[in-house]
Amino acid sequence: MTDKLVILDRDGVINEDSDAYIKSVEECFLIPGSVDAIARLSQAGYTVIVATNQSGLARGLFDEFALARIHQYITEQVELAGGEITAFFYCPHGPDDGCTCRKPLPGLLTRAEGELSLSVQGCHFIGDSLRDLQAATAAGCLPVLVKTGKGNRTIASGLPEQLLNTPVYVSLSDFTDNLLADREAH
């Protein structure tokens, strides 16, 4: 099952990121091609889950209901395109709260394994930040960096030596094109 699981960061991978935080559906601008990419992954038999830090909750910028509406909106758009997101896992804590679920720690991925009864070992984790890549590595996933969101900034900052061979794609759509083409070739 692990080769049929793809984990996505949310902000910067599925929807545009914002330093002011995504606080409502009205502020959730989907990255062109991301919804279609998720639908194509689903149609190819992949389980797609989302693992996202949402410190705006701890900061009081939005509440659980607003977050649920944003996730429902993304889910509906993916379903309209013929795909499915199996689950959203999010860390509601701030950077100084000392939790185990905030990326770069692997707690969200451990929780996903427990709740969905699957292993994340060896699956692709697509993110746009160093902490996404670090969480992926800590959980035994294959880290993938996209240039959308903070991706270009992450590249410009320089990756640590253990992440220098991380595959980099223009976007989630570009990653999906390559993954599905590779599967067809084998």
CSV table of C-alpha atoms in Angstrom, one decimal:
chain,number,residue,atom,x,y,z
A,1,MET,CA,0.0,0.0,0.0
A,2,THR,CA,2.9,2.4,0.7
A,3,ASP,CA,3.7,2.9,-3.0
A,4,LYS,CA,0.1,4.0,-3.5
A,5,LEU,CA,0.1,6.7,-0.8
A,6,VAL,CA,1.0,10.4,-1.5
A,7,ILE,CA,1.1,12.9,1.3
A,8,LEU,CA,0.8,16.6,0.5
A,9,ASP,CA,1.5,19.8,2.5
A,10,ARG,CA,-1.4,22.2,2.0
A,11,ASP,CA,-0.3,25.8,1.9
A,12,GLY,CA,2.1,26.3,-1.0
A,13,VAL,CA,1.4,22.9,-2.6
A,14,ILE,CA,-2.5,22.8,-3.0
A,15,ASN,CA,-3.3,26.4,-2.4
A,16,GLU,CA,-1.3,29.7,-2.5
A,17,ASP,CA,0.5,30.3,0.7
A,18,SER,CA,0.2,33.6,2.6
A,19,ASP,CA,2.3,35.1,5.3
A,20,ALA,CA,-1.0,36.5,6.6
A,21,TYR,CA,-2.3,32.9,6.9
A,22,ILE,CA,-5.3,31.4,5.1
A,23,LYS,CA,-8.1,32.3,7.4
A,24,SER,CA,-11.2,31.6,5.3
A,25,VAL,CA,-12.4,30.0,2.0
A,26,GLU,CA,-12.3,33.5,0.5
A,27,GLU,CA,-8.5,33.6,1.1
A,28,CYS,CA,-7.9,30.1,-0.2
A,29,PHE,CA,-6.7,30.4,-3.8
A,30,LEU,CA,-6.0,27.0,-5.4
A,31,ILE,CA,-2.7,26.7,-7.3
A,32,PRO,CA,-3.5,26.2,-11.0
A,33,GLY,CA,-3.4,22.4,-11.7
A,34,SER,CA,-3.3,21.3,-8.1
A,35,VAL,CA,-6.9,20.0,-7.9
A,36,ASP,CA,-6.5,18.2,-11.2
A,37,ALA,CA,-3.3,16.7,-10.0
A,38,ILE,CA,-4.9,15.3,-6.9
A,39,ALA,CA,-7.8,13.9,-9.0
A,40,ARG,CA,-5.4,12.2,-11.4
A,41,LEU,CA,-3.5,10.7,-8.4
A,42,SER,CA,-6.8,9.4,-7.0
A,43,GLN,CA,-7.9,8.0,-10.4
A,44,ALA,CA,-4.5,6.2,-10.7
A,45,GLY,CA,-5.3,4.4,-7.4
A,46,TYR,CA,-3.3,6.6,-5.0
A,47,THR,CA,-4.5,7.4,-1.5
A,48,VAL,CA,-4.0,11.2,-1.0
A,49,ILE,CA,-3.7,12.7,2.4
A,50,VAL,CA,-2.8,16.2,3.6
A,51,ALA,CA,-0.4,17.0,6.5
A,52,THR,CA,-0.3,20.7,7.4
A,53,ASN,CA,0.8,23.0,10.2
A,54,GLN,CA,-2.0,25.4,11.1
A,55,SER,CA,-0.5,27.7,13.7
A,56,GLY,CA,-3.1,30.3,12.9
A,57,LEU,CA,-5.4,28.3,15.2
A,58,ALA,CA,-3.0,28.8,18.2
A,59,ARG,CA,-2.5,32.5,17.2
A,60,GLY,CA,-6.3,33.0,17.3
A,61,LEU,CA,-6.5,34.1,13.6
A,62,PHE,CA,-9.2,31.6,12.8
A,63,ASP,CA,-11.1,28.7,14.6
A,64,GLU,CA,-11.6,25.0,13.9
A,65,PHE,CA,-14.9,25.8,12.1
A,66,ALA,CA,-13.1,28.1,9.6
A,67,LEU,CA,-10.4,25.5,9.1
A,68,ALA,CA,-13.0,22.8,8.5
A,69,ARG,CA,-14.7,25.0,5.9
A,70,ILE,CA,-11.4,25.5,4.1
A,71,HIS,CA,-10.7,21.8,4.0
A,72,GLN,CA,-14.3,21.1,2.9
A,73,TYR,CA,-13.9,23.6,0.0
A,74,ILE,CA,-10.6,21.9,-1.1
A,75,THR,CA,-12.3,18.5,-0.8
A,76,GLU,CA,-15.3,19.6,-2.9
A,77,GLN,CA,-13.1,21.0,-5.6
A,78,VAL,CA,-11.1,17.8,-5.8
A,79,GLU,CA,-14.3,15.7,-5.9
A,80,LEU,CA,-15.7,17.9,-8.7
A,81,ALA,CA,-12.5,17.0,-10.6
A,82,GLY,CA,-13.1,13.3,-10.0
A,83,GLY,CA,-10.7,12.8,-7.1
A,84,GLU,CA,-10.6,12.3,-3.4
A,85,ILE,CA,-8.6,13.4,-0.4
A,86,THR,CA,-8.8,10.7,2.2
A,87,ALA,CA,-7.9,12.8,5.2
A,88,PHE,CA,-6.5,16.1,6.4
A,89,PHE,CA,-4.1,16.0,9.4
A,90,TYR,CA,-3.2,19.3,10.9
A,91,CYS,CA,-1.1,20.6,13.8
A,92,PRO,CA,-3.1,23.4,15.6
A,93,HIS,CA,-0.1,24.4,17.7
A,94,GLY,CA,2.2,27.4,17.6
A,95,PRO,CA,6.0,27.1,17.0
A,96,ASP,CA,6.8,27.4,20.7
A,97,ASP,CA,4.1,25.1,22.1
A,98,GLY,CA,6.4,22.0,22.3
A,99,CYS,CA,4.0,19.6,20.6
A,100,THR,CA,5.1,16.5,18.7
A,101,CYS,CA,2.9,17.1,15.7
A,102,ARG,CA,4.3,20.3,14.3
A,103,LYS,CA,6.5,19.7,11.2
A,104,PRO,CA,9.5,19.3,11.0
A,105,LEU,CA,8.6,16.6,13.6
A,106,PRO,CA,6.8,13.5,12.2
A,107,GLY,CA,3.9,13.5,14.6
A,108,LEU,CA,1.2,14.2,11.9
A,109,LEU,CA,2.5,11.3,9.9
A,110,THR,CA,2.6,9.0,12.8
A,111,ARG,CA,-1.0,10.0,13.6
A,112,ALA,CA,-2.0,9.3,10.0
A,113,GLU,CA,-0.5,5.8,10.2
A,114,GLY,CA,-2.5,5.1,13.4
A,115,GLU,CA,-5.8,6.5,12.2
A,116,LEU,CA,-5.7,5.1,8.7
A,117,SER,CA,-3.9,1.8,9.5
A,118,LEU,CA,-1.3,2.3,6.9
A,119,SER,CA,2.4,2.9,6.7
A,120,VAL,CA,4.0,6.1,5.4
A,121,GLN,CA,7.3,4.4,4.9
A,122,GLY,CA,8.6,5.0,1.4
A,123,CYS,CA,5.7,7.1,0.2
A,124,HIS,CA,6.1,10.5,-1.5
A,125,PHE,CA,5.6,13.6,0.7
A,126,ILE,CA,5.3,16.7,-1.4
A,127,GLY,CA,6.1,20.0,0.3
A,128,ASP,CA,7.4,23.5,-0.3
A,129,SER,CA,9.5,24.1,2.9
A,130,LEU,CA,12.5,22.7,4.6
A,131,ARG,CA,10.3,21.5,7.5
A,132,ASP,CA,8.1,19.5,5.1
A,133,LEU,CA,11.2,17.7,3.8
A,134,GLN,CA,12.5,17.2,7.4
A,135,ALA,CA,9.2,15.7,8.6
A,136,ALA,CA,9.1,13.4,5.5
A,137,THR,CA,12.6,12.2,6.2
A,138,ALA,CA,12.0,11.7,9.9
A,139,ALA,CA,8.9,9.5,9.1
A,140,GLY,CA,10.7,7.5,6.4
A,141,CYS,CA,8.9,9.1,3.5
A,142,LEU,CA,10.5,10.2,0.2
A,143,PRO,CA,10.7,14.0,0.4
A,144,VAL,CA,9.7,16.0,-2.7
A,145,LEU,CA,10.1,19.7,-3.1
A,146,VAL,CA,7.8,21.9,-5.3
A,147,LYS,CA,8.8,25.4,-6.4
A,148,THR,CA,5.3,26.8,-5.6
A,149,GLY,CA,4.6,28.5,-2.3
A,150,LYS,CA,7.8,28.9,-0.4
A,151,GLY,CA,9.6,26.3,-2.6
A,152,ASN,CA,11.8,28.8,-4.5
A,153,ARG,CA,12.8,30.4,-1.2
A,154,THR,CA,13.6,27.0,0.3
A,155,ILE,CA,15.9,26.3,-2.7
A,156,ALA,CA,17.6,29.7,-2.5
A,157,SER,CA,18.2,29.2,1.3
A,158,GLY,CA,20.1,26.0,0.4
A,159,LEU,CA,19.2,22.5,1.5
A,160,PRO,CA,21.1,20.6,4.2
A,161,GLU,CA,23.5,18.0,2.9
A,162,GLN,CA,21.2,15.1,3.7
A,163,LEU,CA,18.5,16.6,1.5
A,164,LEU,CA,20.6,17.7,-1.4
A,165,ASN,CA,19.3,14.9,-3.6
A,166,THR,CA,15.6,15.8,-3.0
A,167,PRO,CA,13.7,15.7,-6.3
A,168,VAL,CA,12.4,19.2,-7.2
A,169,TYR,CA,9.4,19.9,-9.4
A,170,VAL,CA,7.8,23.1,-10.7
A,171,SER,CA,4.4,22.2,-9.0
A,172,LEU,CA,2.2,19.4,-7.7
A,173,SER,CA,0.9,19.0,-11.3
A,174,ASP,CA,4.5,18.6,-12.6
A,175,PHE,CA,5.2,16.0,-9.9
A,176,THR,CA,2.0,14.1,-10.8
A,177,ASP,CA,2.8,14.1,-14.5
A,178,ASN,CA,6.2,12.6,-13.8
A,179,LEU,CA,5.0,10.0,-11.2
A,180,LEU,CA,2.2,8.8,-13.5
A,181,ALA,CA,4.5,8.6,-16.5
A,182,ASP,CA,7.1,6.7,-14.5
A,183,ARG,CA,4.4,4.2,-13.4
A,184,GLU,CA,3.2,3.7,-17.0
A,185,ALA,CA,6.8,3.1,-18.2
A,186,HIS,CA,7.3,0.3,-15.7
